[in-house]
N, CA, C and O of each residue as an XYZ file, in Angstrom:
860
protein
N     -25.839    -63.515     29.020
C     -26.208    -63.632     30.203
C     -26.033    -62.483     31.084
O     -24.919    -62.485     31.609
N     -26.808    -61.465     31.426
C     -26.363    -60.125     32.149
C     -25.883    -60.449     33.468
O     -26.267    -61.445     34.080
N     -25.063    -59.635     33.903
C     -24.308    -59.620     35.116
C     -24.879    -59.576     36.057
O     -24.814    -60.461     36.910
N     -25.780    -58.254     36.179
C     -26.746    -58.300     36.962
C     -28.159    -57.784     36.580
O     -28.320    -57.100     35.570
N     -29.057    -58.083     37.306
C     -30.641    -57.890     36.523
C     -30.655    -56.225     36.431
O     -30.006    -55.397     37.070
N     -31.640    -56.067     35.394
C     -31.813    -54.594     34.912
C     -32.238    -53.725     36.089
O     -31.747    -52.613     36.281
N     -33.246    -54.317     36.935
C     -33.569    -53.400     38.043
C     -33.064    -54.394     39.402
O     -33.292    -55.601     39.489
N     -32.465    -53.717     40.227
C     -31.791    -54.208     41.520
C     -32.773    -54.692     42.514
O     -33.481    -53.868     43.093
N     -32.862    -55.757     42.723
C     -33.952    -56.349     43.524
C     -33.810    -55.635     45.228
O     -32.879    -54.943     45.639
N     -34.856    -56.002     45.875
C     -34.709    -55.086     47.212
C     -33.844    -55.898     47.652
O     -32.803    -55.336     47.995
N     -33.861    -57.054     47.784
C     -32.983    -57.898     48.813
C     -31.486    -57.710     48.946
O     -30.766    -58.001     49.901
N     -31.117    -57.065     47.578
C     -29.759    -56.962     47.230
C     -29.490    -55.343     47.806
O     -28.394    -54.955     48.212
N     -30.633    -54.567     47.753
C     -30.346    -53.107     48.623
C     -30.293    -53.311     50.307
O     -29.701    -52.641     51.152
N     -31.020    -54.323     50.427
C     -30.802    -54.503     52.046
C     -29.523    -55.188     52.628
O     -28.993    -54.919     53.706
N     -29.110    -56.158     51.683
C     -27.792    -56.569     52.035
C     -26.854    -55.682     52.315
O     -26.139    -55.856     53.302
N     -26.674    -54.408     51.362
C     -25.826    -53.562     51.363
C     -26.408    -52.180     51.820
O     -26.323    -51.194     51.087
N     -26.981    -52.138     53.013
C     -27.592    -50.613     53.215
C     -26.850    -49.518     53.015
O     -27.425    -48.537     52.544
N     -25.394    -49.437     53.330
C     -24.494    -48.356     53.576
C     -24.389    -47.907     51.801
O     -23.831    -46.855     51.487
N     -24.930    -48.740     50.849
C     -24.348    -48.131     49.503
C     -25.687    -47.227     49.177
O     -26.733    -47.481     49.775
N     -25.626    -46.249     48.286
C     -26.787    -45.509     47.943
C     -27.274    -45.946     46.473
O     -26.759    -45.629     45.400
N     -28.277    -46.668     46.678
C     -29.244    -47.427     45.624
C     -30.356    -46.318     44.654
O     -30.583    -46.340     43.444
N     -30.757    -45.638     45.447
C     -31.923    -44.778     44.900
C     -32.324    -43.572     45.836
O     -31.916    -43.512     46.996
N     -33.037    -42.743     45.350
C     -33.536    -41.534     46.384
C     -34.927    -41.992     46.845
O     -35.466    -42.835     46.128
N     -35.513    -41.617     47.803
C     -36.945    -41.834     48.281
C     -37.435    -40.453     48.103
O     -36.825    -39.417     47.838
N     -38.662    -40.684     48.309
C     -39.691    -39.378     48.193
C     -39.068    -38.191     47.307
O     -38.877    -37.089     47.821
N     -38.748    -38.454     45.927
C     -38.116    -37.463     45.041
C     -39.070    -36.736     44.394
O     -38.683    -35.943     43.535
N     -40.439    -36.855     44.664
C     -41.436    -36.107     43.901
C     -41.154    -35.924     42.293
O     -41.021    -34.849     41.707
N     -41.105    -37.082     41.796
C     -41.053    -36.898     40.242
C     -39.806    -36.498     39.785
O     -39.639    -35.648     38.911
N     -38.821    -37.175     40.436
C     -37.196    -37.229     40.142
C     -36.330    -38.067     39.695
O     -36.016    -38.940     40.505
N     -35.909    -38.099     38.839
C     -34.821    -39.348     38.395
C     -33.216    -38.762     38.390
O     -32.897    -37.584     38.234
N     -32.426    -39.756     38.574
C     -30.864    -39.323     38.620
C     -30.243    -40.396     37.655
O     -30.048    -41.605     37.775
N     -29.972    -39.349     36.497
C     -29.310    -40.088     35.487
C     -27.812    -39.937     35.788
O     -27.273    -38.886     36.133
N     -27.187    -41.166     35.606
C     -25.682    -41.143     35.932
C     -24.893    -41.708     34.449
O     -25.442    -42.323     33.534
N     -23.629    -41.343     34.528
C     -22.997    -41.633     33.089
C     -21.472    -42.205     33.735
O     -20.750    -41.457     34.394
N     -21.176    -43.393     33.487
C     -19.824    -44.039     33.735
C     -18.728    -43.943     32.446
O     -19.072    -43.741     31.281
N     -17.372    -44.128     32.894
C     -16.438    -44.209     31.998
C     -16.049    -42.792     31.397
O     -15.008    -42.902     30.748
N     -16.434    -41.787     31.400
C     -15.965    -40.854     30.756
C     -14.807    -40.227     31.444
O     -14.212    -40.906     32.282
N     -14.334    -38.770     31.142
C     -14.689    -38.032     29.981
C     -14.118    -38.828     28.888
O     -13.032    -39.406     28.922
N     -15.159    -38.796     27.678
C     -14.526    -39.529     26.322
C     -15.140    -38.366     25.240
O     -16.267    -37.869     25.216
N     -14.075    -38.144     24.432
C     -14.274    -36.836     23.404
C     -15.473    -37.179     22.396
O     -16.268    -36.386     21.892
N     -15.390    -38.631     22.228
C     -16.420    -39.111     20.908
C     -17.756    -38.900     21.215
O     -18.554    -38.643     20.313
N     -18.238    -39.005     22.848
C     -19.779    -39.015     23.197
C     -20.117    -37.841     24.416
O     -21.206    -37.279     24.530
N     -18.957    -37.616     25.267
C     -19.445    -36.736     26.359
C     -19.786    -35.096     26.234
O     -20.475    -34.493     27.057
N     -19.221    -34.537     25.141
C     -19.939    -33.497     24.971
C     -21.308    -33.628     24.109
O     -22.163    -32.743     24.083
N     -21.386    -34.727     23.481
C     -22.791    -35.092     22.911
C     -24.115    -35.152     23.901
O     -25.262    -34.715     23.812
N     -23.284    -36.014     25.022
C     -24.284    -36.036     26.057
C     -24.473    -34.695     26.735
O     -25.610    -34.460     27.145
N     -23.561    -33.805     26.912
C     -23.994    -32.873     27.759
C     -25.010    -31.816     26.928
O     -25.871    -31.124     27.470
N     -24.709    -31.852     25.483
C     -25.725    -31.150     25.005
C     -27.181    -31.670     24.776
O     -28.133    -30.911     24.594
N     -27.259    -32.916     24.798
C     -28.545    -33.362     25.069
C     -29.129    -33.397     26.376
O     -30.317    -33.111     26.523
N     -28.436    -33.704     27.285
C     -29.022    -33.144     28.642
C     -29.406    -31.565     28.727
O     -30.405    -31.167     29.326
N     -28.448    -30.683     28.023
C     -28.961    -29.090     28.241
C     -30.313    -28.998     27.565
O     -31.137    -28.208     28.024
N     -30.669    -29.902     26.288
C     -31.821    -29.544     25.750
C     -32.982    -29.757     26.659
O     -34.025    -29.232     26.270
N     -33.029    -30.352     27.681
C     -34.168    -30.914     28.577
C     -34.155    -30.125     30.051
O     -35.025    -30.155     30.921
N     -32.773    -29.348     30.043
C     -32.620    -28.790     31.191
C     -32.446    -29.802     32.429
O     -33.012    -29.666     33.514
N     -31.586    -30.815     32.089
C     -31.531    -31.868     33.008
C     -29.931    -31.840     33.563
O     -28.955    -31.406     32.951
N     -29.967    -32.366     34.746
C     -28.600    -32.561     35.428
C     -28.566    -33.792     35.753
O     -29.508    -34.505     36.098
N     -27.162    -34.124     35.613
C     -26.946    -35.815     35.958
C     -25.421    -35.662     36.910
O     -24.961    -34.683     37.498
N     -24.989    -36.821     36.794
C     -23.837    -37.196     37.439
C     -22.922    -38.228     36.842
O     -23.307    -39.375     36.613
N     -21.925    -37.880     36.640
C     -20.648    -38.241     35.792
C     -19.640    -38.831     36.773
O     -19.035    -38.117     37.572
N     -19.465    -40.225     36.689
C     -18.328    -40.857     37.348
C     -17.258    -41.183     36.586
O     -17.365    -42.084     35.754
N     -16.152    -40.543     36.750
C     -15.054    -40.205     35.572
C     -13.765    -41.537     36.171
O     -13.366    -41.874     37.285
N     -13.542    -41.855     35.158
C     -12.239    -42.631     35.181
C     -10.869    -41.602     35.311
O     -10.610    -40.796     34.417
N     -10.061    -41.733     36.499
C      -9.268    -40.976     36.516
C      -8.047    -40.720     35.252
O      -7.493    -39.633     35.088
N      -7.776    -41.920     34.444
C      -6.733    -41.671     33.282
C      -7.518    -40.924     32.467
O      -6.970    -39.974     31.908
N      -8.900    -41.163     32.223
C      -9.540    -40.211     31.068
C      -9.556    -38.610     31.561
O      -9.436    -37.639     30.814
N      -9.723    -38.590     32.907
C      -9.566    -36.853     33.377
C      -8.520    -36.435     32.913
O      -8.570    -35.446     32.182
N      -7.105    -37.142     33.235
C      -5.937    -36.702     32.925
C      -5.951    -36.459     31.416
O      -5.715    -35.301     31.071
N      -6.202    -37.419     30.402
C      -6.158    -36.941     29.173
C      -7.203    -35.641     28.615
O      -6.912    -34.952     27.637
N      -8.316    -35.478     29.338
C      -9.206    -34.849     28.700
C     -10.057    -33.601     29.815
O     -11.258    -33.369     29.955
N      -8.821    -32.974     30.480
C      -9.534    -32.165     31.712
C     -10.379    -31.093     31.215
O     -11.233    -30.670     31.994
N     -10.280    -30.502     29.888
C     -11.191    -29.716     29.411
C     -12.792    -30.085     29.306
O     -13.664    -29.228     29.446
N     -13.054    -31.424     29.050
C     -14.262    -31.723     29.343
C     -14.827    -31.935     30.492
O     -16.020    -31.696     30.683
N     -13.867    -32.509     31.577
C     -14.125    -32.355     33.022
C     -14.852    -31.134     33.328
O     -16.014    -30.943     33.685
N     -13.966    -30.430     33.119
C     -14.514    -28.766     33.506
C     -15.579    -28.376     32.688
O     -16.236    -27.421     33.103
N     -15.922    -28.903     31.586
C     -17.096    -28.506     30.861
C     -18.577    -29.393     31.616
O     -19.736    -28.976     31.637
N     -18.196    -30.332     32.022
C     -19.144    -31.059     32.777
C     -19.237    -30.541     34.175
O     -20.399    -30.743     34.528
N     -18.624    -30.017     35.059
C     -18.481    -29.122     35.983
C     -19.273    -27.881     35.789
O     -20.243    -27.639     36.507
N     -18.809    -26.933     34.650
C     -19.307    -25.630     34.225
C     -20.754    -25.659     34.046
O     -21.456    -24.656     34.180
N     -21.275    -27.028     33.687
C     -22.888    -27.095     33.122
C     -23.519    -27.553     34.431
O     -24.702    -27.844     34.254
N     -23.089    -27.720     35.754
C     -23.927    -27.628     36.691
C     -24.172    -29.328     37.164
O     -25.073    -29.688     37.921
N     -23.195    -30.210     36.556
C     -23.507    -31.715     36.651
C     -22.608    -32.082     37.859
O     -21.586    -31.411     38.006
N     -22.863    -33.013     38.681
C     -21.925    -33.554     39.755
C     -20.969    -34.460     38.977
O     -21.182    -35.083     37.937
N     -19.847    -34.384     39.737
C     -18.847    -35.451     39.160
C     -18.204    -36.536     40.418
O     -17.941    -36.049     41.517
N     -17.983    -38.005     40.160
C     -17.823    -38.508     41.214
C     -16.657    -39.362     40.334
O     -16.233    -39.051     39.221
N     -16.227    -40.625     41.219
C     -14.911    -41.269     41.096
C     -15.181    -42.644     40.465
O     -16.053    -43.365     40.952
N     -14.519    -43.001     39.480
C     -14.857    -44.302     39.281
C     -13.351    -45.183     38.774
O     -13.092    -45.565     37.633
N     -12.680    -45.311     39.758
C     -11.135    -45.332     39.913
C     -10.215    -45.057     38.930
O     -10.777    -44.674     37.904
N      -8.997    -45.106     38.845
C      -8.002    -44.595     37.789
C      -8.088    -45.177     36.632
O      -8.153    -44.529     35.587
N      -8.101    -46.582     36.684
C      -7.937    -47.540     35.555
C      -9.398    -48.456     35.309
O      -9.441    -49.436     34.566
N     -10.286    -48.055     35.898
C     -11.567    -49.000     35.712
C     -11.251    -50.172     35.946
O     -11.139    -50.974     35.019
N     -10.992    -50.603     37.524
C     -10.380    -51.706     38.000
C     -11.689    -52.773     38.697
O     -12.678    -52.315     39.270
N     -11.486    -53.898     38.541
C     -12.549    -54.629     39.041
C     -12.200    -55.015     40.355
O     -11.131    -55.601     40.522
N     -12.990    -54.760     41.375
C     -12.852    -54.917     42.743
C     -12.643    -56.574     43.221
O     -11.934    -57.017     44.125
N     -13.518    -57.286     42.278
C     -13.085    -58.659     42.851
C     -12.005    -59.262     42.717
O     -11.712    -60.069     43.599
N     -11.235    -59.097     41.771
C     -10.105    -59.532     41.226
C      -8.795    -58.845     41.727
O      -7.683    -59.311     41.475
N      -9.001    -57.684     42.468
C      -7.746    -56.850     42.776
C      -7.665    -56.766     44.374
O      -8.684    -56.623     45.051
N      -6.515    -56.855     44.874
C      -6.433    -56.882     46.284
C      -6.910    -55.303     47.051
O      -6.903    -54.257     46.402
N      -7.204    -55.353     48.140
C      -7.865    -54.119     48.821
C      -7.034    -53.147     48.655
O      -7.466    -52.095     48.183
N      -5.868    -53.252     48.949
C      -4.721    -51.932     49.180
C      -4.442    -51.580     47.339
O      -4.088    -50.433     47.069
N      -4.559    -52.245     46.567
C      -4.426    -51.832     45.254
C      -5.684    -51.122     44.500
O      -5.599    -50.335     43.558
N      -7.137    -51.687     45.275
C      -7.973    -51.094     44.839
C      -8.037    -49.700     45.348
O      -8.087    -48.706     44.623
N      -8.033    -49.697     46.558
C      -8.001    -48.246     47.428
C      -7.116    -47.447     46.627
O      -7.579    -46.442     46.087
N      -5.826    -47.774     46.465
C      -5.014    -46.845     46.029
C      -5.136    -46.407     44.679
O      -4.630    -45.349     44.307
N      -5.800    -47.185     43.899
C      -6.437    -46.919     42.404
C      -7.125    -45.855     42.530
O      -6.923    -44.801     41.926
N      -8.096    -46.106     43.435
C      -9.447    -45.073     43.751
C      -8.855    -43.834     44.100
O      -9.138    -42.827     43.452
N      -7.940    -43.791     45.200
C      -7.127    -42.463     45.514
C      -6.707    -41.638     44.939
O      -6.738    -40.436     45.204
N      -5.986    -42.477     43.553
C      -5.295    -42.027     42.633
C      -6.210    -41.010     41.760
O      -6.061    -39.815     41.506
N      -7.108    -41.845     41.437
C      -8.228    -40.929     40.690
C      -8.815    -39.717     41.391
O      -9.043    -38.672     40.783
N      -9.036    -39.870     42.588
C      -9.581    -38.862     43.411
C      -8.541    -37.574     43.395
O      -8.908    -36.400     43.360
N      -7.162    -38.034     43.427
C      -6.148    -36.917     43.552
C      -6.126    -36.104     42.313
O      -5.993    -34.881     42.374
N      -6.283    -36.893     40.919
C      -6.429    -36.287     39.661
C      -7.817    -35.447     39.802
O      -7.825    -34.274     39.428
N      -8.897    -35.998     40.297
C     -10.149    -34.912     40.412
C      -9.911    -33.798     40.992
O     -10.107    -32.692     40.488
N      -9.403    -34.054     42.262
C      -9.094    -32.883     43.107
C      -8.015    -31.614     42.388
O      -8.110    -30.387     42.418
N      -7.220    -32.317     41.899
C      -6.181    -31.389     40.921
C      -6.632    -30.476     40.047
O      -6.122    -29.391     39.769
N      -7.997    -31.160     39.463
C      -8.440    -30.332     38.361
C      -9.638    -29.121     38.895
O      -9.779    -27.938     38.585
N     -10.319    -29.929     39.735
C     -11.543    -29.092     40.503
C     -11.402    -28.685     41.843
O     -12.289    -28.070     42.436
N     -10.227    -29.031     42.389
C     -10.033    -28.167     43.701
C     -10.512    -29.000     44.879
O     -11.548    -29.637     44.690
N      -9.977    -29.085     45.955
C     -10.352    -29.906     47.123
C     -11.718    -29.345     47.941
O     -12.257    -30.037     48.804
N     -12.212    -28.005     47.566
C     -13.463    -27.560     47.977
C     -14.350    -28.371     47.349
O     -15.286    -28.896     47.952
N     -14.103    -28.551     45.974
C     -15.475    -29.303     45.480
C     -15.875    -30.656     45.982
O     -16.997    -31.146     45.857
N     -14.905    -31.172     46.527
C     -15.177    -32.522     47.452
C     -15.470    -32.439     48.824
O     -15.653    -33.447     49.506
N     -15.520    -31.374     49.236
C     -15.511    -30.965     50.990
C     -16.760    -31.378     51.474
O     -16.876    -31.701     52.656
N     -17.922    -31.410     50.525
C     -19.108    -32.047     51.298
C     -19.456    -33.307     50.796
O     -20.349    -33.860     51.438
N     -19.006    -33.931     49.820
C     -19.353    -35.069     49.327
C     -18.188    -35.613     48.389
O     -17.674    -34.889     47.536
N     -17.836    -36.821     48.580
C     -16.862    -37.818     47.551
C     -17.704    -39.202     46.857
O     -17.856    -40.361     47.243
N     -18.124    -38.489     45.723
C     -19.070    -39.903     45.268
C     -18.028    -40.759     44.679
O     -17.045    -40.291     44.104
N     -18.290    -42.245     44.852
C     -17.683    -43.227     44.100
C     -18.582    -44.410     43.613
O     -19.509    -44.939     44.226
N     -18.213    -44.633     42.670
C     -18.991    -45.838     41.857
C     -17.885    -46.987     41.442
O     -16.976    -46.800     40.633
N     -18.119    -48.116     42.098
C     -17.216    -49.247     41.662
C     -17.495    -49.378     40.345
O     -18.632    -49.174     39.920
N     -16.304    -49.795     39.427
C     -16.720    -50.047     37.890
C     -17.209    -51.749     38.213
O     -16.985    -52.507     39.157
N     -17.857    -51.869     37.127
C     -18.720    -53.201     36.979
C     -19.906    -53.618     38.349
O     -20.605    -54.614     38.530
N     -19.738    -52.467     39.069
C     -20.540    -52.562     40.254
C     -19.959    -53.781     41.277
O     -20.601    -54.333     42.170
N     -18.589    -54.032     40.896
C     -17.978    -55.251     41.891
C     -16.825    -54.593     42.956
O     -15.670    -54.235     42.726
N     -17.440    -54.583     43.936
C     -16.515    -54.313     45.308
C     -16.620    -55.507     46.289
O     -17.635    -56.187     46.440
N     -15.525    -55.665     46.893
C     -15.300    -56.455     48.126
C     -15.897    -55.526     49.453
O     -15.826    -54.303     49.570
N     -16.511    -56.517     50.414
C     -16.864    -55.659     51.422
C     -15.819    -54.979     52.346
O     -16.145    -54.216     53.255
N     -14.391    -55.350     52.013
C     -13.283    -54.391     52.858
C     -12.810    -53.451     52.264
O     -12.362    -52.437     52.800
N     -12.862    -53.719     50.885
C     -12.718    -52.233     49.997
C     -13.624    -51.310     50.284
O     -13.250    -50.166     50.541
N     -14.848    -51.622     50.288
C     -16.158    -50.913     50.543
C     -15.856    -49.927     52.006
O     -15.842    -48.696     52.014
N     -15.638    -50.780     53.142
C     -15.441    -50.373     54.307
C     -14.215    -49.283     54.487
O     -14.392    -48.333     55.251
N     -12.902    -49.439     53.734
C     -12.005    -48.504     53.798
C     -12.465    -47.402     52.973
O     -12.161    -46.284     53.388
N     -12.952    -47.453     52.186
C     -13.475    -46.229     51.239
C     -14.613    -45.501     52.365
O     -14.379    -44.311     52.576
N     -15.287    -45.830     52.781
C     -16.332    -45.422     53.450
C     -15.700    -44.550     54.691
O     -16.021    -43.422     55.067
N     -14.726    -45.417     55.190
C     -13.905    -44.539     56.339
C     -13.062    -43.198     55.643
O     -12.900    -42.198     56.343
N     -12.567    -43.230     54.315
C     -12.197    -42.274     53.942
C     -12.982    -41.117     53.285
O     -12.414    -40.194     52.701
N     -14.444    -41.233     53.427
C     -15.457    -40.292     53.146
C     -15.832    -40.423     52.181
O     -16.305    -39.399     51.689
N     -15.867    -41.571     51.395
C     -16.387    -41.892     50.007
C     -17.833    -42.189     50.344
O     -18.150    -42.788     51.371
N     -18.769    -41.716     49.373
C     -20.316    -42.519     49.425
C     -20.454    -43.040     48.215
O     -20.310    -42.494     47.121
N     -20.816    -44.411     48.544
C     -20.755    -45.380     47.240
C     -21.880    -45.705     46.796
O     -22.718    -46.358     47.418
N     -22.024    -45.143     45.341
C     -23.314    -45.019     44.764
C     -23.359    -46.092     43.599
O     -22.519    -46.184     42.704
N     -24.675    -47.026     43.790
C     -24.748    -48.360     43.007
C     -25.862    -47.806     42.163
O     -25.588    -46.710     41.675
N     -26.970    -48.253     41.889
C     -28.018    -48.066     41.179
C     -29.143    -48.348     41.262
O     -29.278    -49.181     42.158
N     -30.200    -48.060     40.726
C     -31.581    -48.750     40.729
C     -32.012    -49.769     39.232
O     -32.686    -50.795     39.138
N     -31.284    -48.947     38.202
C     -31.601    -49.703     36.903
C     -30.535    -49.241     36.088
O     -30.049    -48.110     36.123
N     -30.139    -50.353     35.217
C     -28.985    -50.102     34.316
C     -29.214    -50.425     32.949
O     -29.598    -51.563     32.681
N     -29.032    -49.578     32.035
C     -29.409    -49.471     30.543
C     -28.809    -50.889     29.746
O     -29.398    -51.722     29.057
N     -27.652    -50.794     30.083
C     -26.977    -52.022     29.534
C     -26.499    -51.241     28.302
O     -26.434    -51.971     27.313
N     -26.222    -50.236     28.125
C     -26.155    -49.476     26.778
C     -24.816    -49.883     26.173
O     -24.588    -49.559     25.008
N     -23.885    -50.591     26.897
C     -22.479    -51.211     26.642
C     -22.354    -52.480     25.806
O     -21.442    -52.784     25.036
N     -23.371    -53.102     26.091
C     -23.673    -54.589     25.736
C     -23.739    -54.703     24.313
O     -24.704    -54.143     23.793
N     -22.950    -55.288     23.575
C     -23.003    -55.594     22.210
C     -24.444    -56.341     21.764
O     -25.173    -56.031     20.821
N     -24.618    -57.409     22.731
C     -25.671    -58.324     22.529
C     -27.025    -57.637     22.191
O     -27.813    -58.027     21.329
N     -27.180    -56.518     23.029
C     -28.674    -55.564     22.970
C     -28.721    -54.503     21.887
O     -27.692    -53.882     21.621
N     -29.983    -54.233     21.176
C     -29.837    -53.080     20.712
C     -30.182    -51.805     21.484
O     -29.924    -51.727     22.685
N     -30.796    -50.743     20.770
C     -30.840    -49.522     21.174
C     -31.873    -49.673     21.816
O     -31.941    -49.217     22.958
N     -33.066    -50.436     21.169
C     -34.233    -50.660     21.564
C     -34.572    -51.270     22.849
O     -35.506    -50.911     23.566
N     -33.808    -52.147     23.072
C     -33.512    -53.260     24.055
C     -33.130    -52.061     25.365
O     -33.797    -51.954     26.394
N     -32.071    -51.342     25.070
C     -31.854    -50.626     26.092
C     -32.869    -49.463     26.693
O     -32.924    -49.197     27.893
N     -33.476    -48.964     25.913
C     -34.479    -48.160     25.889
C     -35.757    -48.853     26.679
O     -36.414    -48.180     27.473
N     -36.021    -50.016     26.456
C     -36.990    -50.993     27.222
C     -36.400    -51.004     28.638
O     -37.127    -50.769     29.603
N     -34.972    -51.298     28.790
C     -34.884    -51.725     29.897
C     -35.014    -50.356     30.857
O     -35.263    -50.590     32.040
N     -34.894    -49.174     30.529
C     -35.346    -48.099     31.294
C     -36.652    -47.772     31.541
O     -37.071    -47.405     32.638
N     -37.320    -47.900     30.521
C     -38.961    -47.463     30.560
C     -39.417    -48.299     31.283
O     -40.103    -47.939     32.239
N     -39.155    -49.738     31.027
C     -39.827    -50.793     31.942
C     -39.638    -50.778     33.350
O     -40.547    -51.165     34.084
N     -38.401    -50.317     33.872
C     -38.291    -50.988     35.189
C     -38.405    -49.337     36.135
O     -38.930    -49.282     37.247
N     -37.835    -48.168     35.458
C     -37.901    -47.021     35.997
C     -38.801    -46.476     37.118
O     -39.980    -46.438     36.766
N     -38.605    -46.099     38.205
C     -39.705    -45.371     39.224
C     -39.253    -44.129     39.600
O     -38.206    -43.648     39.165
N     -39.908    -43.636     40.305
C     -39.644    -42.152     41.020
C     -38.578    -42.425     41.742
O     -38.549    -43.484     42.369
N     -37.322    -41.375     41.799
C     -36.184    -41.390     42.949
C     -35.139    -42.379     42.455
O     -34.117    -42.413     43.141
N     -35.195    -43.302     41.257
C     -34.439    -44.278     40.821
C     -32.982    -43.525     40.285
O     -32.857    -42.425     39.748
N     -31.928    -44.548     40.640
C     -30.762    -43.984     40.013
C     -30.350    -44.768     38.653
O     -30.044    -45.955     38.764
N     -30.329    -44.162     37.388
C     -30.092    -44.821     36.199
C     -28.786    -44.883     35.590
O     -28.225    -43.789     35.538
N     -28.143    -45.865     35.112
C     -26.873    -46.093     34.759
C     -26.978    -46.177     32.976
O     -27.587    -46.922     32.208
N     -26.170    -45.155     32.814
C     -25.739    -45.008     31.117
C     -24.119    -44.932     31.056
O     -23.466    -44.747     32.084
N     -23.560    -45.077     29.882
C     -22.163    -44.928     29.958
C     -21.949    -43.949     28.803
O     -22.616    -44.009     27.770
N     -20.792    -42.857     29.067
C     -20.342    -42.237     28.268
C     -19.157    -42.657     27.484
O     -18.160    -41.936     27.513
N     -19.160    -43.622     26.868
C     -17.998    -44.384     26.221
C     -18.207    -44.805     24.816
O     -19.297    -44.969     24.269
N     -16.977    -44.967     24.274
C     -17.247    -45.318     22.767
C     -17.982    -46.573     22.548
O     -18.674    -46.717     21.541
N     -17.848    -47.601     23.554
C     -18.479    -48.857     23.387
C     -20.121    -48.707     23.416
O     -20.928    -49.535     22.992
N     -20.336    -47.731     23.885
C     -21.894    -47.405     24.484
C     -22.294    -46.312     23.427
O     -23.480    -46.012     23.294
N     -21.635    -45.913     22.923
C     -22.049    -44.414     22.163
C     -23.362    -44.588     21.170
O     -24.244    -43.734     21.254
N     -23.489    -45.535     20.355
C     -24.471    -45.493     19.125
C     -25.752    -45.976     20.072
O     -26.811    -45.632     19.548
N     -25.902    -46.569     21.124
C     -27.149    -47.298     21.903
C     -27.403    -45.943     22.742
O     -28.567    -45.547     22.692
N     -26.565    -45.219     23.457
C     -26.599    -44.078     24.242
C     -27.483    -42.823     23.253
O     -28.508    -42.239     23.604
N     -26.870    -42.677     22.193
C     -27.408    -41.744     21.394
C     -28.783    -42.198     20.810
O     -29.464    -41.376     20.196
N     -29.225    -43.525     20.988
C     -30.408    -43.798     20.394
C     -31.374    -43.604     21.637
O     -32.533    -43.190     21.607
N     -30.542    -44.045     22.863
C     -31.845    -44.031     24.020
C     -31.953    -42.855     24.723
O     -33.084    -42.543     25.099
N     -30.763    -41.922     25.060
C     -30.669    -41.113     26.200
C     -31.975    -39.979     25.756
O     -32.905    -39.631     26.483
N     -31.716    -39.575     24.418
C     -33.128    -38.580     24.007
C     -34.688    -39.028     24.189
O     -35.685    -38.372     24.493
N     -34.518    -40.280     23.909
C     -35.926    -40.806     24.070
C     -36.337    -40.893     25.623
O     -37.433    -40.524     26.046
N     -35.433    -41.365     26.317
C     -35.614    -41.254     27.883
C     -35.980    -39.860     28.360
O     -37.002    -39.640     29.010
N     -35.153    -38.984     28.032
C     -35.282    -37.569     28.489
C     -36.746    -37.070     28.073
O     -37.423    -36.454     28.897
N     -37.242    -37.349     26.753
C     -38.121    -36.690     26.419
C     -39.467    -37.589     27.141
O     -40.368    -36.973     27.710
N     -39.473    -38.822     27.057
C     -40.658    -39.674     27.525
C     -40.658    -39.193     29.167
O     -41.795    -38.755     29.345
N     -40.159    -39.117     29.999
C     -40.222    -38.578     31.470
C     -40.197    -37.219     31.684
O     -40.623    -36.779     32.752
N     -39.643    -36.276     30.591
C     -40.289    -34.728     30.639
C     -41.741    -34.601     30.314
O     -42.538    -33.897     30.934
N     -42.008    -35.364     29.265
C     -43.397    -35.150     28.875
C     -44.462    -35.827     30.168
O     -45.687    -35.758     30.073
N     -43.848    -36.390     31.199
C     -44.720    -37.045     32.086
C     -44.443    -36.183     33.633
O     -44.861    -36.559     34.728
N     -43.763    -35.152     33.404
C     -43.554    -34.178     34.529
C     -42.639    -34.489     35.336
O     -42.673    -34.033     36.479
N     -41.620    -35.333     34.924
C     -40.504    -35.820     35.865
C     -39.208    -34.741     35.565
O     -38.972    -34.558     34.371
N     -38.493    -34.135     36.386
C     -37.326    -33.601     36.206
C     -35.831    -34.607     36.690
O     -35.875    -35.625     37.380
N     -34.667    -34.015     36.143
C     -33.560    -34.970     36.429
C     -32.517    -34.170     37.118
O     -32.149    -33.083     36.673
N     -32.038    -34.699     38.201
C     -30.973    -33.894     38.747
C     -29.705    -34.683     39.279
O     -29.663    -35.911     39.206
N     -28.971    -34.148     39.663
C     -27.785    -34.577     40.158
C     -27.538    -34.763     41.424
O     -27.866    -33.938     42.276
N     -26.794    -36.120     41.747
C     -26.859    -36.663     43.104
C     -25.819    -35.729     44.210
O     -25.746    -36.040     45.399
């Protein structure tokens, strides 16, 4: 059973209006996002694939991975993509105390700022909660600290071992609409399905006149 529906219902978006779920009036624009990197085994392949379609995206990075692979983080930045925070240790907000969760997020932010500089985050601090699981109190504290909490419109489920690459592709093609934020993962677990799905998604929507922008 999937933790979330592939496409987030309108009622959920209305219950949490302070979160970013999609962009409206985007004029045939989609927003690809990648969680869990940077990962040597797949992030650079992802960057090269995006470049083939002149596509920009947003990478929600785990602080510990940033610390291990700063060169890949800088490559993401140099190629014109946006970078957001995905906590330091990929922790689940539902099972962590608020202070621990906020501190872990801040630890990741400090790591990102050390690499990219404070100026990079002067206009926006993007944050996506791992698993999409965050308590209201945690969210309120992060918003007070200037974070924009970015959720999604459509999730590919590329990390799910019970789904095939074709399943993940169908998840995206069946449910995506203009202005949607789509979740992929540049992780080892998702590698094979991402390599199957991403080029086909880019090709399909490029052929139909869509562009891909970062948040």
